[in-house]
Amino acid sequence: MEDIIAQGDVLYERYEVQSLINKNQFYQSFRLVDEIGDSFYLKIYLDSIKAKHDMQITERLRQKNIPTYIESRSINIEDKNYLCTIQEYISGETLSDYMSHHFVVEQHRVKLIINDLLDALDYIHNLPEPLIHNNINNQKVMLDMSSSPPEAKLIGYGNAKWLHQSVNEFIFEGINHFYLAPECFRGIFSPQSDLFSVGVLIYHCLFGLPPWFKDISEIDYRSGKWKEILMIERNKPLKKPCINIII
């Protein structure tokens, strides 16, 4: 799909489009700059249902380790209306990007990242209506390089669910299966399942691969066979990865 907007476009008589950040089948994201030079993150949704889900969540979150929500808007391009959100722009990279060129993360840096994530989780888990993230992994952690040391921010609430929601509403699409707690394979989610994912993240940072890693890239996701394969791996004793294999 072509980009919905282009560099140099002016939106809402305030923001100028600087560059495309990412695009997939669900959304396109861009960096914006306003008239005084401040940068913002624009997310244009291609699916209105997903847009409303994300908006209902992100507009309620106010915590330093979660990107700051600015506003929700709509944009009309070629007679088609898209919903979008504007958030603070984080100058940095995802933890996944960091690991792609460092492979593993230094222990002192892991501690700082995890402390930031636990602060974010403590906040969303203790909202009047508790929120479960459901997809914590190294792609959902942004490292804000504008602060020293870099501050970790928890992003990506597309799979998040309020605690009261039915287990039948748990959707596996787009979730990193290696980070799932065992109960999530049965469609059960809780604050504890988020904490399990944090434990997986620690292991992944230190050793370069998630625990019980198994290549399932060739398996048809829709078959559900990946669940059986991963659960078999989970029943095996956890061993430290062989460096000769993972480098």
PDB file of C-alpha atoms in Angstrom:
ATOM      1  CA  MET A   1       0.000   0.000   0.000  1.00  0.00           C
ATOM      2  CA  GLU A   2       1.216   3.476  -0.845  1.00  0.00           C
ATOM      3  CA  ASP A   3       1.901   5.978   1.921  1.00  0.00           C
ATOM      4  CA  ILE A   4      -1.291   7.757   2.958  1.00  0.00           C
ATOM      5  CA  ILE A   5       0.517  11.060   3.444  1.00  0.00           C
ATOM      6  CA  ALA A   6       3.856  12.381   2.195  1.00  0.00           C
ATOM      7  CA  GLN A   7       6.837  14.326   3.492  1.00  0.00           C
ATOM      8  CA  GLY A   8       6.038  18.022   3.565  1.00  0.00           C
ATOM      9  CA  ASP A   9       2.271  17.608   3.930  1.00  0.00           C
ATOM     10  CA  VAL A  10       0.728  19.937   6.530  1.00  0.00           C
ATOM     11  CA  LEU A  11      -1.911  18.472   8.850  1.00  0.00           C
ATOM     12  CA  TYR A  12      -4.476  20.389  10.884  1.00  0.00           C
ATOM     13  CA  GLU A  13      -2.688  23.652  10.067  1.00  0.00           C
ATOM     14  CA  ARG A  14      -0.130  22.765  12.728  1.00  0.00           C
ATOM     15  CA  TYR A  15       1.964  19.704  11.921  1.00  0.00           C
ATOM     16  CA  GLU A  16       4.312  19.064   9.007  1.00  0.00           C
ATOM     17  CA  VAL A  17       5.065  15.475   7.973  1.00  0.00           C
ATOM     18  CA  GLN A  18       8.777  14.765   8.300  1.00  0.00           C
ATOM     19  CA  SER A  19       9.133  11.073   7.503  1.00  0.00           C
ATOM     20  CA  LEU A  20       7.529   7.642   7.450  1.00  0.00           C
ATOM     21  CA  ILE A  21       8.396   5.536  10.512  1.00  0.00           C
ATOM     22  CA  ASN A  22       6.604   2.263   9.876  1.00  0.00           C
ATOM     23  CA  LYS A  23       3.711   0.713   7.973  1.00  0.00           C
ATOM     24  CA  ASN A  24       1.938  -2.634   7.939  1.00  0.00           C
ATOM     25  CA  GLN A  25      -1.536  -4.033   7.300  1.00  0.00           C
ATOM     26  CA  PHE A  26      -2.905  -2.308  10.406  1.00  0.00           C
ATOM     27  CA  TYR A  27      -1.453   1.206  10.387  1.00  0.00           C
ATOM     28  CA  GLN A  28       1.053   3.705   9.046  1.00  0.00           C
ATOM     29  CA  SER A  29       3.121   5.875  11.382  1.00  0.00           C
ATOM     30  CA  PHE A  30       4.947   9.132  10.725  1.00  0.00           C
ATOM     31  CA  ARG A  31       7.129  11.690  12.434  1.00  0.00           C
ATOM     32  CA  LEU A  32       5.564  15.136  12.592  1.00  0.00           C
ATOM     33  CA  VAL A  33       7.008  18.492  13.598  1.00  0.00           C
ATOM     34  CA  ASP A  34       5.019  21.531  14.724  1.00  0.00           C
ATOM     35  CA  GLU A  35       5.616  25.232  14.119  1.00  0.00           C
ATOM     36  CA  ILE A  36       8.089  25.534  17.003  1.00  0.00           C
ATOM     37  CA  GLY A  37      10.088  22.446  16.032  1.00  0.00           C
ATOM     38  CA  ASP A  38       8.729  19.899  18.507  1.00  0.00           C
ATOM     39  CA  SER A  39       8.384  16.358  17.162  1.00  0.00           C
ATOM     40  CA  PHE A  40       5.344  14.095  17.459  1.00  0.00           C
ATOM     41  CA  TYR A  41       4.378  10.539  16.548  1.00  0.00           C
ATOM     42  CA  LEU A  42       1.359  10.124  14.248  1.00  0.00           C
ATOM     43  CA  LYS A  43      -0.351   6.754  13.876  1.00  0.00           C
ATOM     44  CA  ILE A  44      -2.902   6.435  11.071  1.00  0.00           C
ATOM     45  CA  TYR A  45      -5.119   3.358  11.401  1.00  0.00           C
ATOM     46  CA  LEU A  46      -6.246   1.314   8.421  1.00  0.00           C
ATOM     47  CA  ASP A  47      -8.798  -0.555  10.552  1.00  0.00           C
ATOM     48  CA  SER A  48     -11.383   1.557  12.400  1.00  0.00           C
ATOM     49  CA  ILE A  49     -12.172  -1.175  14.940  1.00  0.00           C
ATOM     50  CA  LYS A  50      -8.517  -1.493  15.914  1.00  0.00           C
ATOM     51  CA  ALA A  51      -8.261   2.290  16.006  1.00  0.00           C
ATOM     52  CA  LYS A  52     -11.125   2.624  18.486  1.00  0.00           C
ATOM     53  CA  HIS A  53      -9.637  -0.155  20.646  1.00  0.00           C
ATOM     54  CA  ASP A  54      -6.251   1.569  20.804  1.00  0.00           C
ATOM     55  CA  MET A  55      -7.730   5.032  21.367  1.00  0.00           C
ATOM     56  CA  GLN A  56      -9.869   3.880  24.276  1.00  0.00           C
ATOM     57  CA  ILE A  57      -6.715   2.609  25.953  1.00  0.00           C
ATOM     58  CA  THR A  58      -3.982   5.116  25.121  1.00  0.00           C
ATOM     59  CA  GLU A  59      -6.058   8.209  25.915  1.00  0.00           C
ATOM     60  CA  ARG A  60      -6.421   6.955  29.498  1.00  0.00           C
ATOM     61  CA  LEU A  61      -2.746   6.274  30.201  1.00  0.00           C
ATOM     62  CA  ARG A  62      -0.603   8.866  31.982  1.00  0.00           C
ATOM     63  CA  GLN A  63       2.712   7.530  33.243  1.00  0.00           C
ATOM     64  CA  LYS A  64       6.326   8.489  32.517  1.00  0.00           C
ATOM     65  CA  ASN A  65       7.273   5.076  31.087  1.00  0.00           C
ATOM     66  CA  ILE A  66       4.355   5.095  28.647  1.00  0.00           C
ATOM     67  CA  PRO A  67       4.340   7.411  25.596  1.00  0.00           C
ATOM     68  CA  THR A  68       2.329  10.558  26.295  1.00  0.00           C
ATOM     69  CA  TYR A  69      -0.990  10.715  24.459  1.00  0.00           C
ATOM     70  CA  ILE A  70      -1.658  14.090  22.822  1.00  0.00           C
ATOM     71  CA  GLU A  71      -4.909  13.786  20.865  1.00  0.00           C
ATOM     72  CA  SER A  72      -7.064  11.687  18.548  1.00  0.00           C
ATOM     73  CA  ARG A  73      -8.083  13.032  15.159  1.00  0.00           C
ATOM     74  CA  SER A  74      -9.415  11.930  11.806  1.00  0.00           C
ATOM     75  CA  ILE A  75      -7.885  12.582   8.412  1.00  0.00           C
ATOM     76  CA  ASN A  76      -9.596  12.504   5.018  1.00  0.00           C
ATOM     77  CA  ILE A  77      -7.455  11.373   2.099  1.00  0.00           C
ATOM     78  CA  GLU A  78      -8.999  10.935  -1.360  1.00  0.00           C
ATOM     79  CA  ASP A  79     -12.520  10.803   0.111  1.00  0.00           C
ATOM     80  CA  LYS A  80     -11.550   8.127   2.625  1.00  0.00           C
ATOM     81  CA  ASN A  81     -11.612   8.872   6.337  1.00  0.00           C
ATOM     82  CA  TYR A  82      -8.927   7.481   8.662  1.00  0.00           C
ATOM     83  CA  LEU A  83      -8.739   7.645  12.441  1.00  0.00           C
ATOM     84  CA  CYS A  84      -5.392   8.563  13.934  1.00  0.00           C
ATOM     85  CA  THR A  85      -3.636   9.346  17.207  1.00  0.00           C
ATOM     86  CA  ILE A  86      -0.847  11.779  17.981  1.00  0.00           C
ATOM     87  CA  GLN A  87       1.624  11.003  20.779  1.00  0.00           C
ATOM     88  CA  GLU A  88       4.966  12.220  21.983  1.00  0.00           C
ATOM     89  CA  TYR A  89       7.825  11.345  19.666  1.00  0.00           C
ATOM     90  CA  ILE A  90      10.466   9.164  21.294  1.00  0.00           C
ATOM     91  CA  SER A  91      13.955   9.852  19.987  1.00  0.00           C
ATOM     92  CA  GLY A  92      15.591   6.456  20.068  1.00  0.00           C
ATOM     93  CA  GLU A  93      15.066   2.857  19.006  1.00  0.00           C
ATOM     94  CA  THR A  94      13.269  -0.267  20.117  1.00  0.00           C
ATOM     95  CA  LEU A  95      15.048  -2.736  22.362  1.00  0.00           C
ATOM     96  CA  SER A  96      14.808  -5.190  19.448  1.00  0.00           C
ATOM     97  CA  ASP A  97      16.723  -2.765  17.226  1.00  0.00           C
ATOM     98  CA  TYR A  98      19.315  -2.277  19.959  1.00  0.00           C
ATOM     99  CA  MET A  99      19.769  -6.047  20.272  1.00  0.00           C
ATOM    100  CA  SER A 100      20.079  -6.458  16.501  1.00  0.00           C
ATOM    101  CA  HIS A 101      23.457  -4.731  16.620  1.00  0.00           C
ATOM    102  CA  HIS A 102      24.531  -5.563  20.193  1.00  0.00           C
ATOM    103  CA  PHE A 103      23.091  -9.115  20.343  1.00  0.00           C
ATOM    104  CA  VAL A 104      22.850  -9.131  24.137  1.00  0.00           C
ATOM    105  CA  VAL A 105      22.272  -6.349  26.657  1.00  0.00           C
ATOM    106  CA  GLU A 106      24.680  -5.448  29.455  1.00  0.00           C
ATOM    107  CA  GLN A 107      23.449  -6.493  32.906  1.00  0.00           C
ATOM    108  CA  HIS A 108      23.395  -2.968  34.321  1.00  0.00           C
ATOM    109  CA  ARG A 109      21.341  -1.778  31.340  1.00  0.00           C
ATOM    110  CA  VAL A 110      18.928  -4.710  31.723  1.00  0.00           C
ATOM    111  CA  LYS A 111      18.276  -3.670  35.326  1.00  0.00           C
ATOM    112  CA  LEU A 112      17.425  -0.114  34.293  1.00  0.00           C
ATOM    113  CA  ILE A 113      15.138  -1.271  31.483  1.00  0.00           C
ATOM    114  CA  ILE A 114      13.283  -3.758  33.669  1.00  0.00           C
ATOM    115  CA  ASN A 115      12.810  -1.227  36.485  1.00  0.00           C
ATOM    116  CA  ASP A 116      11.205   1.162  33.990  1.00  0.00           C
ATOM    117  CA  LEU A 117       8.948  -1.576  32.614  1.00  0.00           C
ATOM    118  CA  LEU A 118       7.876  -2.676  36.084  1.00  0.00           C
ATOM    119  CA  ASP A 119       6.926   0.925  36.897  1.00  0.00           C
ATOM    120  CA  ALA A 120       4.746   1.011  33.757  1.00  0.00           C
ATOM    121  CA  LEU A 121       3.172  -2.349  34.592  1.00  0.00           C
ATOM    122  CA  ASP A 122       2.546  -1.358  38.193  1.00  0.00           C
ATOM    123  CA  TYR A 123       0.612   1.605  36.826  1.00  0.00           C
ATOM    124  CA  ILE A 124      -1.568  -0.200  34.264  1.00  0.00           C
ATOM    125  CA  HIS A 125      -2.196  -3.206  36.533  1.00  0.00           C
ATOM    126  CA  ASN A 126      -3.425  -0.926  39.330  1.00  0.00           C
ATOM    127  CA  LEU A 127      -5.742   1.282  37.315  1.00  0.00           C
ATOM    128  CA  PRO A 128      -9.345   1.335  38.620  1.00  0.00           C
ATOM    129  CA  GLU A 129      -9.979  -1.001  35.707  1.00  0.00           C
ATOM    130  CA  PRO A 130      -6.747  -3.056  35.468  1.00  0.00           C
ATOM    131  CA  LEU A 131      -5.163  -3.300  32.028  1.00  0.00           C
ATOM    132  CA  ILE A 132      -3.124  -6.273  30.810  1.00  0.00           C
ATOM    133  CA  HIS A 133      -0.591  -5.535  28.062  1.00  0.00           C
ATOM    134  CA  ASN A 134      -0.501  -9.112  26.677  1.00  0.00           C
ATOM    135  CA  ASN A 135       2.405  -8.637  24.271  1.00  0.00           C
ATOM    136  CA  ILE A 136       5.501  -7.593  26.176  1.00  0.00           C
ATOM    137  CA  ASN A 137       8.625  -8.348  24.166  1.00  0.00           C
ATOM    138  CA  ASN A 138      11.735  -6.565  22.958  1.00  0.00           C
ATOM    139  CA  GLN A 139       9.820  -4.959  20.066  1.00  0.00           C
ATOM    140  CA  LYS A 140       7.404  -3.292  22.494  1.00  0.00           C
ATOM    141  CA  VAL A 141      10.079  -1.459  24.457  1.00  0.00           C
ATOM    142  CA  MET A 142      11.325   1.909  23.215  1.00  0.00           C
ATOM    143  CA  LEU A 143      14.631   3.260  24.493  1.00  0.00           C
ATOM    144  CA  ASP A 144      14.455   7.046  24.783  1.00  0.00           C
ATOM    145  CA  MET A 145      17.976   8.152  23.932  1.00  0.00           C
ATOM    146  CA  SER A 146      17.207  11.792  24.783  1.00  0.00           C
ATOM    147  CA  SER A 147      17.601  10.935  28.468  1.00  0.00           C
ATOM    148  CA  SER A 148      20.716   9.690  30.249  1.00  0.00           C
ATOM    149  CA  PRO A 149      20.679   6.846  30.931  1.00  0.00           C
ATOM    150  CA  PRO A 150      18.154   5.938  28.207  1.00  0.00           C
ATOM    151  CA  GLU A 151      14.655   5.549  29.620  1.00  0.00           C
ATOM    152  CA  ALA A 152      12.533   2.546  28.623  1.00  0.00           C
ATOM    153  CA  LYS A 153       8.935   3.095  27.569  1.00  0.00           C
ATOM    154  CA  LEU A 154       6.314   0.387  27.123  1.00  0.00           C
ATOM    155  CA  ILE A 155       4.584   0.712  23.737  1.00  0.00           C
ATOM    156  CA  GLY A 156       2.232  -1.314  21.535  1.00  0.00           C
ATOM    157  CA  TYR A 157      -1.189  -1.710  23.191  1.00  0.00           C
ATOM    158  CA  GLY A 158      -2.900  -3.364  20.227  1.00  0.00           C
ATOM    159  CA  ASN A 159      -3.325  -6.664  22.113  1.00  0.00           C
ATOM    160  CA  ALA A 160      -4.021  -5.114  25.507  1.00  0.00           C
ATOM    161  CA  LYS A 161      -7.205  -6.118  27.318  1.00  0.00           C
ATOM    162  CA  TRP A 162      -9.064  -4.864  30.346  1.00  0.00           C
ATOM    163  CA  LEU A 163      -9.070  -7.509  33.058  1.00  0.00           C
ATOM    164  CA  HIS A 164     -12.867  -7.909  32.949  1.00  0.00           C
ATOM    165  CA  GLN A 165     -12.927  -8.852  29.249  1.00  0.00           C
ATOM    166  CA  SER A 166     -13.897 -12.387  28.246  1.00  0.00           C
ATOM    167  CA  VAL A 167     -11.147 -14.935  27.633  1.00  0.00           C
ATOM    168  CA  ASN A 168     -12.873 -15.579  24.307  1.00  0.00           C
ATOM    169  CA  GLU A 169     -11.649 -12.169  23.191  1.00  0.00           C
ATOM    170  CA  PHE A 170      -7.960 -13.141  23.462  1.00  0.00           C
ATOM    171  CA  ILE A 171      -6.391 -12.826  20.004  1.00  0.00           C
ATOM    172  CA  PHE A 172      -3.042 -14.484  19.266  1.00  0.00           C
ATOM    173  CA  GLU A 173      -2.432 -12.657  15.988  1.00  0.00           C
ATOM    174  CA  GLY A 174       0.537 -10.320  16.215  1.00  0.00           C
ATOM    175  CA  ILE A 175       1.706 -11.695  19.569  1.00  0.00           C
ATOM    176  CA  ASN A 176       5.254 -12.934  20.147  1.00  0.00           C
ATOM    177  CA  HIS A 177       4.479 -16.505  21.196  1.00  0.00           C
ATOM    178  CA  PHE A 178       7.830 -17.097  22.898  1.00  0.00           C
ATOM    179  CA  TYR A 179       6.913 -14.513  25.544  1.00  0.00           C
ATOM    180  CA  LEU A 180       3.494 -15.980  26.376  1.00  0.00           C
ATOM    181  CA  ALA A 181       2.819 -17.305  29.855  1.00  0.00           C
ATOM    182  CA  PRO A 182       1.513 -20.930  29.899  1.00  0.00           C
ATOM    183  CA  GLU A 183      -2.029 -19.850  30.828  1.00  0.00           C
ATOM    184  CA  CYS A 184      -2.181 -17.567  27.784  1.00  0.00           C
ATOM    185  CA  PHE A 185      -2.130 -20.626  25.526  1.00  0.00           C
ATOM    186  CA  ARG A 186      -5.596 -21.318  26.991  1.00  0.00           C
ATOM    187  CA  GLY A 187      -6.738 -17.747  26.421  1.00  0.00           C
ATOM    188  CA  ILE A 188      -6.317 -16.704  30.071  1.00  0.00           C
ATOM    189  CA  PHE A 189      -4.558 -13.410  30.754  1.00  0.00           C
ATOM    190  CA  SER A 190      -3.705 -11.649  34.005  1.00  0.00           C
ATOM    191  CA  PRO A 191      -1.138  -9.287  35.551  1.00  0.00           C
ATOM    192  CA  GLN A 192       0.928 -12.374  36.345  1.00  0.00           C
ATOM    193  CA  SER A 193       1.107 -13.288  32.646  1.00  0.00           C
ATOM    194  CA  ASP A 194       2.624  -9.871  31.912  1.00  0.00           C
ATOM    195  CA  LEU A 195       5.218 -10.495  34.615  1.00  0.00           C
ATOM    196  CA  PHE A 196       6.062 -13.859  33.061  1.00  0.00           C
ATOM    197  CA  SER A 197       6.762 -11.997  29.815  1.00  0.00           C
ATOM    198  CA  VAL A 198       9.089  -9.642  31.670  1.00  0.00           C
ATOM    199  CA  GLY A 199      11.017 -12.674  32.905  1.00  0.00           C
ATOM    200  CA  VAL A 200      11.319 -13.914  29.325  1.00  0.00           C
ATOM    201  CA  LEU A 201      12.539 -10.476  28.289  1.00  0.00           C
ATOM    202  CA  ILE A 202      15.292 -10.553  30.933  1.00  0.00           C
ATOM    203  CA  TYR A 203      16.450 -13.952  29.670  1.00  0.00           C
ATOM    204  CA  HIS A 204      16.320 -12.803  26.040  1.00  0.00           C
ATOM    205  CA  CYS A 205      18.373  -9.697  26.834  1.00  0.00           C
ATOM    206  CA  LEU A 206      21.056 -11.654  28.646  1.00  0.00           C
ATOM    207  CA  PHE A 207      21.372 -14.674  26.346  1.00  0.00           C
ATOM    208  CA  GLY A 208      20.268 -13.413  22.925  1.00  0.00           C
ATOM    209  CA  LEU A 209      17.326 -15.821  22.507  1.00  0.00           C
ATOM    210  CA  PRO A 210      14.064 -16.341  24.419  1.00  0.00           C
ATOM    211  CA  PRO A 211      13.948 -19.378  26.729  1.00  0.00           C
ATOM    212  CA  TRP A 212      12.683 -22.629  25.175  1.00  0.00           C
ATOM    213  CA  PHE A 213      13.300 -21.138  21.726  1.00  0.00           C
ATOM    214  CA  LYS A 214      12.117 -23.232  18.774  1.00  0.00           C
ATOM    215  CA  ASP A 215      12.034 -22.154  15.143  1.00  0.00           C
ATOM    216  CA  ILE A 216       8.350 -22.168  14.140  1.00  0.00           C
ATOM    217  CA  SER A 217       8.651 -19.754  11.212  1.00  0.00           C
ATOM    218  CA  GLU A 218       7.582 -22.406   8.693  1.00  0.00           C
ATOM    219  CA  ILE A 219       4.469 -23.462  10.619  1.00  0.00           C
ATOM    220  CA  ASP A 220       1.078 -22.245   9.434  1.00  0.00           C
ATOM    221  CA  TYR A 221      -0.130 -19.960  12.217  1.00  0.00           C
ATOM    222  CA  ARG A 222      -3.787 -20.755  11.519  1.00  0.00           C
ATOM    223  CA  SER A 223      -3.272 -24.474  12.161  1.00  0.00           C
ATOM    224  CA  GLY A 224      -2.630 -23.869  15.845  1.00  0.00           C
ATOM    225  CA  LYS A 225       0.157 -26.467  15.752  1.00  0.00           C
ATOM    226  CA  TRP A 226       2.607 -23.877  17.088  1.00  0.00           C
ATOM    227  CA  LYS A 227       0.921 -24.146  20.501  1.00  0.00           C
ATOM    228  CA  GLU A 228       1.601 -27.878  20.701  1.00  0.00           C
ATOM    229  CA  ILE A 229       5.229 -27.469  19.620  1.00  0.00           C
ATOM    230  CA  LEU A 230       5.958 -24.670  22.072  1.00  0.00           C
ATOM    231  CA  MET A 231       4.283 -26.460  24.971  1.00  0.00           C
ATOM    232  CA  ILE A 232       6.461 -29.525  24.309  1.00  0.00           C
ATOM    233  CA  GLU A 233       9.522 -27.267  24.523  1.00  0.00           C
ATOM    234  CA  ARG A 234       8.216 -25.717  27.745  1.00  0.00           C
ATOM    235  CA  ASN A 235       8.106 -29.154  29.363  1.00  0.00           C
ATOM    236  CA  LYS A 236      11.834 -29.603  28.833  1.00  0.00           C
ATOM    237  CA  PRO A 237      14.384 -28.432  31.441  1.00  0.00           C
ATOM    238  CA  LEU A 238      15.502 -24.879  30.756  1.00  0.00           C
ATOM    239  CA  LYS A 239      19.162 -24.747  29.803  1.00  0.00           C
ATOM    240  CA  LYS A 240      21.528 -21.877  29.148  1.00  0.00           C
ATOM    241  CA  PRO A 241      21.786 -21.380  25.357  1.00  0.00           C
ATOM    242  CA  CYS A 242      24.874 -22.637  23.584  1.00  0.00           C
ATOM    243  CA  ILE A 243      26.778 -19.558  22.422  1.00  0.00           C
ATOM    244  CA  ASN A 244      28.104 -21.435  19.380  1.00  0.00           C
ATOM    245  CA  ILE A 245      24.521 -21.951  18.251  1.00  0.00           C
ATOM    246  CA  ILE A 246      23.092 -18.491  18.827  1.00  0.00           C
ATOM    247  CA  ILE A 247      25.928 -16.346  17.495  1.00  0.00           C
TER     248      ILE A 247
END
